Amino acid sequence: MRYFFSPVERMLAFRYMRSRRADGFISVIAWFSLAGITLGVATLIVVMSVMNGFRAELVGRILGLNGHVAVYSKQAGGIADFDQLALKITDMPDVIAVTPQIEGQVMATQNRVSIGAVVRGVRWSDLAVRKPLWDSLDEGDINRFRNETGVLIGREMAFKLGVKAGDSVTLTTAKGKATAFGTVPTRRKFKIAGVFHVGMYEYDSSFVFMPLDLSATFLGYEKSVSGLEIYVSAPEQIATLRQSVAQTVGPDLRVFDWIDRNRSFLNALRVERNVMFLILTLIILVAAFNIISSMIMLVRSKNADIAVLRTMGASGGSIIRIFLMTGASIGIVGTFAGTVVGILFCWNIDTIKQAIESLSGAELFAAEIYFLSNLPAKVDPQEVLMVVLMALGLSFLASLYPAWRASRIAPAEALRYE
């Protein structure tokens, strides 16, 4: 910029940007344009970062408690030779662990409160693969679960039922025993070995983890499991491994990867993210139109100055560069300020949320609606760069037409009418 614009052009451009009494209204419009670009860039960075953080947190917690690839039986009896099949899959490349699992729907009851829940029967050693769950448990919880003396429930479920570690909870499953009077639901009381908190409301409020052998007896699985959960090192490149697993397990078993299991959820996040980007881009576009209007008014007020410059030998290109620098400077300053504000906001978003909630007394981010206990934000440098380049490009394009109009002013006519 220093070598493209001459010192005289830079001096005139910066002088035109400073407000004078005669051009006060034009300067006000320019300041509103700068504020619009700052607000648009900052808002776009914040919203895109929150959407990225929201997706990363949800996917991370979902994958932390669920396998990247799941294998289920097409028959009602489950998978009988699950240990041999797990060893065969474990030998495949990129596979970290294969865990057998028994899953069923139950009703959890205590203190006259009933909650629908999902029971997952797992081995105690397989808890370590589910890192969010493992990190939320202490050594006593793990030892009690290992000794099959109780179940693990989420913190939200424990709060609703009014129980804690060491208390009991009654679980009722619809898959009961056949008697002379019909099918009677299986009902059993279990001791609570520990309370976990993974930070995702859906799991904290409706999941019960039970020792595998205990769940097999309770849910009616005889030497079988309902499925296998496969954890891999590269979950984003899951398509190839899924095909390999499907060929290994054979046609009698169904294979799903984590993208298939959450496809509608991931598609909804992507559509919402794209729509929000388009809507918020309009803020920057409106600010760019304000730049056009302020620059056109500035050019109209500087007709005499432009005519004098042209009679003194200034070329049309020089006039274009002067007003191009004037308009583009608004976009450059606004984009830089918006980027700084947006990144600082993202870094302190949870603190800002808590401050607003304490002042307003309203809950801005309900965990039961958004499935997360805190507001995440993940700043993507590539997206920030894209927003910055888009804002600078729109500001540059908004300055082109007024600058071109300034270069087309005829000196004789401008001086005659002035």
CSV table of C-alpha atoms in Angstrom, one decimal:
chain,number,residue,atom,x,y,z
A,1,MET,CA,0.0,0.0,0.0
A,2,ARG,CA,2.9,2.4,0.8
A,3,TYR,CA,4.4,1.9,-2.6
A,4,PHE,CA,1.2,1.7,-4.6
A,5,PHE,CA,-0.1,5.1,-3.3
A,6,SER,CA,2.0,8.2,-3.5
A,7,PRO,CA,2.6,10.4,-0.4
A,8,VAL,CA,0.3,13.1,-1.8
A,9,GLU,CA,-2.5,10.6,-2.4
A,10,ARG,CA,-2.1,9.2,1.2
A,11,MET,CA,-2.1,12.7,2.7
A,12,LEU,CA,-5.3,13.7,0.8
A,13,ALA,CA,-7.1,10.4,1.6
A,14,PHE,CA,-6.5,10.6,5.3
A,15,ARG,CA,-7.4,14.3,5.3
A,16,TYR,CA,-10.8,13.5,3.6
A,17,MET,CA,-11.4,10.9,6.3
A,18,ARG,CA,-11.1,13.5,9.1
A,19,SER,CA,-14.4,15.3,9.9
A,20,ARG,CA,-14.8,19.0,9.3
A,21,ARG,CA,-17.8,21.1,10.2
A,22,ALA,CA,-19.0,21.3,6.6
A,23,ASP,CA,-18.7,17.5,6.1
A,24,GLY,CA,-20.0,16.5,9.5
A,25,PHE,CA,-23.0,14.6,8.3
A,26,ILE,CA,-20.8,12.6,5.8
A,27,SER,CA,-18.5,11.7,8.6
A,28,VAL,CA,-21.3,10.5,10.7
A,29,ILE,CA,-22.4,8.1,7.9
A,30,ALA,CA,-18.8,6.9,7.6
A,31,TRP,CA,-18.7,6.2,11.3
A,32,PHE,CA,-21.9,4.2,11.1
A,33,SER,CA,-20.4,2.3,8.2
A,34,LEU,CA,-17.3,1.5,10.3
A,35,ALA,CA,-19.5,0.4,13.2
A,36,GLY,CA,-21.6,-1.8,11.0
A,37,ILE,CA,-18.6,-3.6,9.6
A,38,THR,CA,-17.1,-4.0,13.1
A,39,LEU,CA,-20.4,-5.4,14.4
A,40,GLY,CA,-20.9,-7.6,11.4
A,41,VAL,CA,-17.4,-9.1,11.5
A,42,ALA,CA,-17.5,-9.6,15.2
A,43,THR,CA,-20.9,-11.2,15.2
A,44,LEU,CA,-20.0,-13.5,12.3
A,45,ILE,CA,-16.8,-14.7,14.1
A,46,VAL,CA,-18.7,-15.2,17.4
A,47,VAL,CA,-21.6,-17.1,15.8
A,48,MET,CA,-19.4,-19.3,13.6
A,49,SER,CA,-17.1,-20.1,16.6
A,50,VAL,CA,-20.0,-21.0,18.8
A,51,MET,CA,-21.4,-23.2,16.1
A,52,ASN,CA,-18.0,-24.9,15.7
A,53,GLY,CA,-17.6,-25.3,19.4
A,54,PHE,CA,-21.2,-26.6,19.8
A,55,ARG,CA,-20.6,-29.3,17.1
A,56,ALA,CA,-17.1,-30.2,18.4
A,57,GLU,CA,-18.4,-30.6,22.0
A,58,LEU,CA,-21.5,-32.6,21.1
A,59,VAL,CA,-19.6,-34.9,18.7
A,60,GLY,CA,-16.7,-35.3,21.2
A,61,ARG,CA,-19.1,-36.3,24.0
A,62,ILE,CA,-21.2,-38.5,21.8
A,63,LEU,CA,-18.1,-40.3,20.5
A,64,GLY,CA,-16.7,-40.4,24.1
A,65,LEU,CA,-19.6,-42.6,25.2
A,66,ASN,CA,-20.5,-44.4,22.0
A,67,GLY,CA,-18.3,-46.3,19.6
A,68,HIS,CA,-17.2,-45.0,16.3
A,69,VAL,CA,-18.6,-48.2,14.7
A,70,ALA,CA,-21.4,-50.3,16.1
A,71,VAL,CA,-22.1,-53.9,15.2
A,72,TYR,CA,-25.6,-55.3,15.9
A,73,SER,CA,-27.3,-58.7,15.3
A,74,LYS,CA,-30.2,-59.0,12.9
A,75,GLN,CA,-31.6,-61.6,15.2
A,76,ALA,CA,-33.4,-61.0,18.5
A,77,GLY,CA,-31.0,-63.2,20.4
A,78,GLY,CA,-28.0,-60.9,20.1
A,79,ILE,CA,-24.4,-61.8,19.2
A,80,ALA,CA,-23.4,-65.1,20.8
A,81,ASP,CA,-19.7,-65.4,19.9
A,82,PHE,CA,-18.9,-61.8,20.7
A,83,ASP,CA,-15.4,-62.4,22.3
A,84,GLN,CA,-14.0,-64.2,19.3
A,85,LEU,CA,-15.5,-61.6,17.0
A,86,ALA,CA,-14.1,-58.7,19.1
A,87,LEU,CA,-10.6,-60.3,18.9
A,88,LYS,CA,-10.9,-60.5,15.1
A,89,ILE,CA,-11.9,-56.9,14.8
A,90,THR,CA,-9.2,-55.7,17.2
A,91,ASP,CA,-6.5,-57.0,14.8
A,92,MET,CA,-7.7,-54.6,12.1
A,93,PRO,CA,-5.7,-51.4,11.6
A,94,ASP,CA,-6.7,-48.2,13.3
A,95,VAL,CA,-8.9,-50.0,15.8
A,96,ILE,CA,-8.2,-49.0,19.4
A,97,ALA,CA,-10.7,-51.1,21.3
A,98,VAL,CA,-13.8,-53.3,20.8
A,99,THR,CA,-16.2,-53.5,23.7
A,100,PRO,CA,-19.3,-55.8,24.1
A,101,GLN,CA,-22.4,-54.0,25.2
A,102,ILE,CA,-26.0,-54.9,26.3
A,103,GLU,CA,-28.5,-52.2,26.0
A,104,GLY,CA,-32.2,-52.0,27.0
A,105,GLN,CA,-35.0,-49.6,27.9
A,106,VAL,CA,-36.0,-49.4,31.6
A,107,MET,CA,-38.0,-47.3,34.0
A,108,ALA,CA,-36.0,-46.0,37.0
A,109,THR,CA,-38.1,-45.4,40.1
A,110,GLN,CA,-37.3,-44.0,43.6
A,111,ASN,CA,-39.0,-41.7,46.1
A,112,ARG,CA,-42.2,-41.9,44.0
A,113,VAL,CA,-40.4,-40.5,41.0
A,114,SER,CA,-40.2,-42.5,37.7
A,115,ILE,CA,-37.9,-41.7,34.9
A,116,GLY,CA,-37.4,-43.5,31.5
A,117,ALA,CA,-33.8,-44.6,31.2
A,118,VAL,CA,-31.4,-46.6,29.0
A,119,VAL,CA,-29.4,-49.4,30.6
A,120,ARG,CA,-26.0,-50.1,29.1
A,121,GLY,CA,-24.2,-53.2,30.4
A,122,VAL,CA,-20.4,-53.0,30.0
A,123,ARG,CA,-17.3,-54.5,31.6
A,124,TRP,CA,-15.6,-52.4,34.1
A,125,SER,CA,-12.4,-52.4,32.1
A,126,ASP,CA,-14.2,-51.0,29.1
A,127,LEU,CA,-15.2,-47.9,31.1
A,128,ALA,CA,-11.7,-46.5,30.4
A,129,VAL,CA,-12.4,-46.3,26.7
A,130,ARG,CA,-15.4,-44.0,27.4
A,131,LYS,CA,-13.1,-41.2,28.6
A,132,PRO,CA,-15.8,-38.6,29.7
A,133,LEU,CA,-17.4,-41.3,31.9
A,134,TRP,CA,-14.1,-42.6,33.3
A,135,ASP,CA,-12.8,-39.1,34.2
A,136,SER,CA,-16.0,-38.3,36.1
A,137,LEU,CA,-15.6,-41.4,38.4
A,138,ASP,CA,-13.4,-41.8,41.4
A,139,GLU,CA,-11.6,-44.9,42.5
A,140,GLY,CA,-14.3,-46.0,44.9
A,141,ASP,CA,-17.0,-45.8,42.2
A,142,ILE,CA,-14.9,-47.9,39.8
A,143,ASN,CA,-14.1,-50.5,42.5
A,144,ARG,CA,-17.8,-50.9,43.4
A,145,PHE,CA,-18.7,-51.2,39.8
A,146,ARG,CA,-15.9,-53.7,39.3
A,147,ASN,CA,-17.2,-55.9,42.1
A,148,GLU,CA,-20.7,-55.8,40.5
A,149,THR,CA,-22.2,-54.3,43.7
A,150,GLY,CA,-24.1,-51.5,41.9
A,151,VAL,CA,-24.8,-49.4,38.9
A,152,LEU,CA,-23.7,-45.9,37.7
A,153,ILE,CA,-26.3,-43.2,37.1
A,154,GLY,CA,-26.0,-39.6,35.9
A,155,ARG,CA,-26.0,-36.6,38.1
A,156,GLU,CA,-29.2,-35.2,36.7
A,157,MET,CA,-31.0,-38.5,37.1
A,158,ALA,CA,-29.7,-38.7,40.7
A,159,PHE,CA,-31.0,-35.2,41.4
A,160,LYS,CA,-34.5,-36.0,39.9
A,161,LEU,CA,-34.7,-39.2,41.9
A,162,GLY,CA,-33.3,-37.7,45.1
A,163,VAL,CA,-30.6,-40.3,45.5
A,164,LYS,CA,-26.8,-40.4,45.9
A,165,ALA,CA,-24.0,-43.0,45.8
A,166,GLY,CA,-24.8,-45.8,48.3
A,167,ASP,CA,-28.6,-45.4,47.9
A,168,SER,CA,-30.8,-47.8,45.9
A,169,VAL,CA,-32.8,-47.4,42.7
A,170,THR,CA,-35.5,-49.7,41.3
A,171,LEU,CA,-35.3,-50.6,37.6
A,172,THR,CA,-38.2,-52.1,35.7
A,173,THR,CA,-37.8,-53.5,32.2
A,174,ALA,CA,-40.6,-54.3,29.8
A,175,LYS,CA,-38.9,-57.5,28.7
A,176,GLY,CA,-40.3,-59.7,31.5
A,177,LYS,CA,-40.8,-63.3,32.4
A,178,ALA,CA,-43.7,-65.4,31.0
A,179,THR,CA,-46.0,-66.7,33.7
A,180,ALA,CA,-49.5,-68.3,33.9
A,181,PHE,CA,-50.9,-64.8,34.2
A,182,GLY,CA,-49.0,-63.4,31.2
A,183,THR,CA,-45.7,-61.6,30.8
A,184,VAL,CA,-44.6,-59.9,34.1
A,185,PRO,CA,-42.1,-57.1,33.8
A,186,THR,CA,-38.7,-57.7,35.5
A,187,ARG,CA,-38.4,-55.4,38.5
A,188,ARG,CA,-35.2,-55.3,40.6
A,189,LYS,CA,-33.6,-53.0,43.1
A,190,PHE,CA,-29.9,-52.0,42.5
A,191,LYS,CA,-27.5,-50.2,44.7
A,192,ILE,CA,-25.9,-47.0,43.2
A,193,ALA,CA,-22.2,-47.6,43.0
A,194,GLY,CA,-21.4,-44.0,41.8
A,195,VAL,CA,-22.8,-40.9,40.1
A,196,PHE,CA,-21.2,-39.7,36.9
A,197,HIS,CA,-21.2,-36.3,35.2
A,198,VAL,CA,-20.1,-36.2,31.5
A,199,GLY,CA,-21.5,-32.7,30.9
A,200,MET,CA,-24.1,-33.8,28.3
A,201,TYR,CA,-27.6,-33.5,29.6
A,202,GLU,CA,-29.0,-36.4,27.7
A,203,TYR,CA,-26.6,-38.9,29.2
A,204,ASP,CA,-26.5,-37.4,32.7
A,205,SER,CA,-30.3,-37.5,32.9
A,206,SER,CA,-31.2,-40.8,31.3
A,207,PHE,CA,-28.3,-43.3,31.2
A,208,VAL,CA,-27.6,-46.2,33.6
A,209,PHE,CA,-24.3,-48.2,33.3
A,210,MET,CA,-24.5,-51.7,34.7
A,211,PRO,CA,-21.9,-54.5,34.9
A,212,LEU,CA,-22.1,-56.7,31.8
A,213,ASP,CA,-22.9,-60.0,33.6
A,214,LEU,CA,-25.5,-58.3,35.8
A,215,SER,CA,-27.2,-56.7,32.8
A,216,ALA,CA,-27.2,-60.0,30.9
A,217,THR,CA,-29.3,-61.6,33.8
A,218,PHE,CA,-31.5,-58.6,34.2
A,219,LEU,CA,-32.2,-58.0,30.5
A,220,GLY,CA,-32.5,-61.6,29.5
A,221,TYR,CA,-29.4,-62.2,27.4
A,222,GLU,CA,-28.0,-65.7,27.7
A,223,LYS,CA,-24.3,-65.8,26.9
A,224,SER,CA,-24.7,-63.0,24.3
A,225,VAL,CA,-24.7,-59.3,23.9
A,226,SER,CA,-26.8,-56.8,22.0
A,227,GLY,CA,-23.9,-55.3,20.1
A,228,LEU,CA,-20.2,-54.4,19.9
A,229,GLU,CA,-18.8,-50.9,20.1
A,230,ILE,CA,-15.7,-50.2,18.1
A,231,TYR,CA,-13.3,-47.3,18.9
A,232,VAL,CA,-10.9,-46.1,16.2
A,233,SER,CA,-8.0,-43.7,16.1
A,234,ALA,CA,-9.3,-41.6,13.2
A,235,PRO,CA,-13.1,-41.2,13.5
A,236,GLU,CA,-13.3,-38.6,10.7
A,237,GLN,CA,-12.1,-41.2,8.2
A,238,ILE,CA,-14.5,-43.9,9.2
A,239,ALA,CA,-16.0,-45.0,5.8
A,240,THR,CA,-13.1,-47.3,4.8
A,241,LEU,CA,-13.0,-49.0,8.2
A,242,ARG,CA,-16.7,-49.5,8.3
A,243,GLN,CA,-16.6,-51.4,5.0
A,244,SER,CA,-13.7,-53.6,6.3
A,245,VAL,CA,-15.7,-54.3,9.5
A,246,ALA,CA,-18.8,-55.2,7.4
A,247,GLN,CA,-16.7,-57.7,5.4
A,248,THR,CA,-15.2,-59.2,8.5
A,249,VAL,CA,-18.4,-59.8,10.5
A,250,GLY,CA,-20.4,-61.2,7.6
A,251,PRO,CA,-23.9,-60.6,6.3
A,252,ASP,CA,-25.7,-61.8,9.5
A,253,LEU,CA,-24.7,-58.6,11.5
A,254,ARG,CA,-25.5,-55.0,10.8
A,255,VAL,CA,-22.8,-52.3,10.9
A,256,PHE,CA,-23.3,-48.6,11.5
A,257,ASP,CA,-20.7,-45.9,11.9
A,258,TRP,CA,-21.1,-42.8,14.1
A,259,ILE,CA,-22.0,-40.6,11.0
A,260,ASP,CA,-24.9,-42.9,10.1
A,261,ARG,CA,-26.2,-43.0,13.7
A,262,ASN,CA,-26.1,-39.2,13.9
A,263,ARG,CA,-26.7,-38.2,10.3
A,264,SER,CA,-29.8,-36.1,10.8
A,265,PHE,CA,-28.3,-34.3,13.8
A,266,LEU,CA,-25.0,-33.5,11.8
A,267,ASN,CA,-27.0,-32.4,8.8
A,268,ALA,CA,-29.1,-30.1,10.9
A,269,LEU,CA,-26.0,-28.5,12.4
A,270,ARG,CA,-24.5,-28.0,9.0
A,271,VAL,CA,-27.6,-26.4,7.5
A,272,GLU,CA,-28.0,-24.1,10.5
A,273,ARG,CA,-24.4,-23.1,10.3
A,274,ASN,CA,-24.6,-22.2,6.6
A,275,VAL,CA,-27.9,-20.3,7.1
A,276,MET,CA,-26.5,-18.3,10.0
A,277,PHE,CA,-23.4,-17.4,7.9
A,278,LEU,CA,-25.6,-16.1,5.0
A,279,ILE,CA,-27.9,-14.1,7.3
A,280,LEU,CA,-25.0,-12.5,9.3
A,281,THR,CA,-23.1,-11.7,6.1
A,282,LEU,CA,-26.0,-9.3,5.3
A,283,ILE,CA,-24.8,-7.1,8.2
A,284,ILE,CA,-21.5,-6.6,6.5
A,285,LEU,CA,-23.2,-6.1,3.1
A,286,VAL,CA,-25.4,-3.3,4.6
A,287,ALA,CA,-22.4,-1.6,6.0
A,288,ALA,CA,-20.8,-1.8,2.6
A,289,PHE,CA,-23.8,0.0,1.1
A,290,ASN,CA,-23.3,2.7,3.8
A,291,ILE,CA,-19.7,3.1,2.6
A,292,ILE,CA,-21.0,3.6,-1.0
A,293,SER,CA,-23.5,6.3,0.1
A,294,SER,CA,-21.0,8.1,2.3
A,295,MET,CA,-18.3,8.1,-0.4
A,296,ILE,CA,-20.8,9.3,-3.0
A,297,MET,CA,-21.7,12.2,-0.8
A,298,LEU,CA,-18.0,12.9,-0.1
A,299,VAL,CA,-17.2,13.0,-3.8
A,300,ARG,CA,-20.1,15.4,-4.4
A,301,SER,CA,-18.9,17.7,-1.7
A,302,LYS,CA,-15.3,17.6,-3.1
A,303,ASN,CA,-16.1,18.5,-6.7
A,304,ALA,CA,-14.1,21.8,-6.6
A,305,ASP,CA,-11.1,20.1,-4.9
A,306,ILE,CA,-11.1,17.3,-7.5
A,307,ALA,CA,-11.3,19.9,-10.3
A,308,VAL,CA,-8.4,21.8,-8.9
A,309,LEU,CA,-6.3,18.7,-8.5
A,310,ARG,CA,-7.1,17.7,-12.1
A,311,THR,CA,-6.1,21.2,-13.4
A,312,MET,CA,-2.8,20.9,-11.4
A,313,GLY,CA,-2.0,17.7,-13.3
A,314,ALA,CA,-3.5,14.9,-11.2
A,315,SER,CA,-4.5,12.0,-13.4
A,316,GLY,CA,-7.8,10.1,-13.2
A,317,GLY,CA,-5.9,7.1,-11.7
A,318,SER,CA,-4.6,9.3,-8.9
A,319,ILE,CA,-8.1,10.5,-8.1
A,320,ILE,CA,-9.4,6.9,-8.1
A,321,ARG,CA,-6.6,5.9,-5.7
A,322,ILE,CA,-7.3,8.8,-3.3
A,323,PHE,CA,-11.0,8.0,-2.9
A,324,LEU,CA,-10.4,4.2,-3.0
A,325,MET,CA,-8.0,4.6,-0.1
A,326,THR,CA,-10.6,6.7,1.8
A,327,GLY,CA,-13.4,4.2,1.4
A,328,ALA,CA,-11.2,1.1,1.9
A,329,SER,CA,-9.7,2.5,5.1
A,330,ILE,CA,-13.2,2.4,6.7
A,331,GLY,CA,-13.4,-1.3,5.8
A,332,ILE,CA,-9.9,-2.1,7.0
A,333,VAL,CA,-10.3,-0.4,10.4
A,334,GLY,CA,-13.8,-1.9,10.9
A,335,THR,CA,-12.6,-5.4,9.9
A,336,PHE,CA,-9.6,-5.2,12.2
A,337,ALA,CA,-11.7,-3.9,15.1
A,338,GLY,CA,-14.4,-6.5,14.5
A,339,THR,CA,-11.8,-9.3,14.4
A,340,VAL,CA,-10.3,-8.3,17.7
A,341,VAL,CA,-13.7,-7.9,19.4
A,342,GLY,CA,-15.0,-11.2,18.0
A,343,ILE,CA,-11.9,-13.2,19.1
A,344,LEU,CA,-11.9,-11.6,22.6
A,345,PHE,CA,-15.6,-12.3,22.9
A,346,CYS,CA,-15.1,-16.0,22.0
A,347,TRP,CA,-12.2,-16.4,24.5
A,348,ASN,CA,-14.4,-15.0,27.3
A,349,ILE,CA,-17.9,-16.1,26.2
A,350,ASP,CA,-18.7,-18.3,29.2
A,351,THR,CA,-17.8,-15.5,31.6
A,352,ILE,CA,-19.9,-13.0,29.6
A,353,LYS,CA,-22.8,-15.4,29.6
A,354,GLN,CA,-22.6,-15.8,33.3
A,355,ALA,CA,-22.5,-12.0,33.8
A,356,ILE,CA,-25.5,-11.5,31.6
A,357,GLU,CA,-27.4,-14.2,33.4
A,358,SER,CA,-26.6,-12.7,36.8
A,359,LEU,CA,-27.7,-9.3,35.7
A,360,SER,CA,-30.9,-10.3,33.9
A,361,GLY,CA,-31.9,-13.2,36.1
A,362,ALA,CA,-32.7,-15.3,33.0
A,363,GLU,CA,-31.1,-18.5,31.8
A,364,LEU,CA,-29.5,-18.0,28.4
A,365,PHE,CA,-28.2,-21.5,27.7
A,366,ALA,CA,-30.5,-24.2,29.1
A,367,ALA,CA,-28.7,-27.5,29.4
A,368,GLU,CA,-31.8,-29.6,28.9
A,369,ILE,CA,-32.4,-27.8,25.5
A,370,TYR,CA,-28.8,-27.6,24.1
A,371,PHE,CA,-27.6,-30.8,25.8
A,372,LEU,CA,-24.4,-29.1,27.1
A,373,SER,CA,-23.8,-27.6,30.5
A,374,ASN,CA,-21.6,-24.7,29.3
A,375,LEU,CA,-21.4,-22.5,26.2
A,376,PRO,CA,-18.5,-23.6,23.9
A,377,ALA,CA,-16.7,-21.6,21.3
A,378,LYS,CA,-14.0,-22.8,19.0
A,379,VAL,CA,-12.2,-20.2,16.9
A,380,ASP,CA,-11.2,-21.6,13.5
A,381,PRO,CA,-8.3,-19.5,11.9
A,382,GLN,CA,-9.4,-20.4,8.4
A,383,GLU,CA,-13.0,-19.2,9.0
A,384,VAL,CA,-11.7,-16.0,10.6
A,385,LEU,CA,-9.5,-15.4,7.6
A,386,MET,CA,-12.4,-16.0,5.3
A,387,VAL,CA,-14.6,-13.5,7.2
A,388,VAL,CA,-11.7,-10.9,7.1
A,389,LEU,CA,-11.1,-11.4,3.4
A,390,MET,CA,-14.9,-11.1,2.7
A,391,ALA,CA,-15.2,-7.9,4.7
A,392,LEU,CA,-12.2,-6.4,3.1
A,393,GLY,CA,-13.4,-7.4,-0.4
A,394,LEU,CA,-16.8,-5.9,0.1
A,395,SER,CA,-15.3,-2.7,1.4
A,396,PHE,CA,-13.0,-2.5,-1.6
A,397,LEU,CA,-15.8,-3.1,-4.0
A,398,ALA,CA,-18.0,-0.6,-2.3
A,399,SER,CA,-15.3,2.1,-2.8
A,400,LEU,CA,-14.7,1.4,-6.5
A,401,TYR,CA,-17.8,3.1,-7.9
A,402,PRO,CA,-17.5,6.4,-6.0
A,403,ALA,CA,-13.8,6.6,-6.8
A,404,TRP,CA,-14.5,5.9,-10.5
A,405,ARG,CA,-17.2,8.7,-10.4
A,406,ALA,CA,-14.7,11.1,-8.9
A,407,SER,CA,-12.3,10.5,-11.7
A,408,ARG,CA,-14.9,11.2,-14.3
A,409,ILE,CA,-15.6,14.8,-13.0
A,410,ALA,CA,-14.8,17.4,-15.7
A,411,PRO,CA,-12.7,20.2,-14.2
A,412,ALA,CA,-14.2,23.0,-16.3
A,413,GLU,CA,-17.8,22.2,-15.5
A,414,ALA,CA,-17.1,21.6,-11.8
A,415,LEU,CA,-15.3,25.0,-11.4
A,416,ARG,CA,-17.9,26.8,-13.5
A,417,TYR,CA,-20.8,25.6,-11.3
A,418,GLU,CA,-18.9,25.9,-8.0
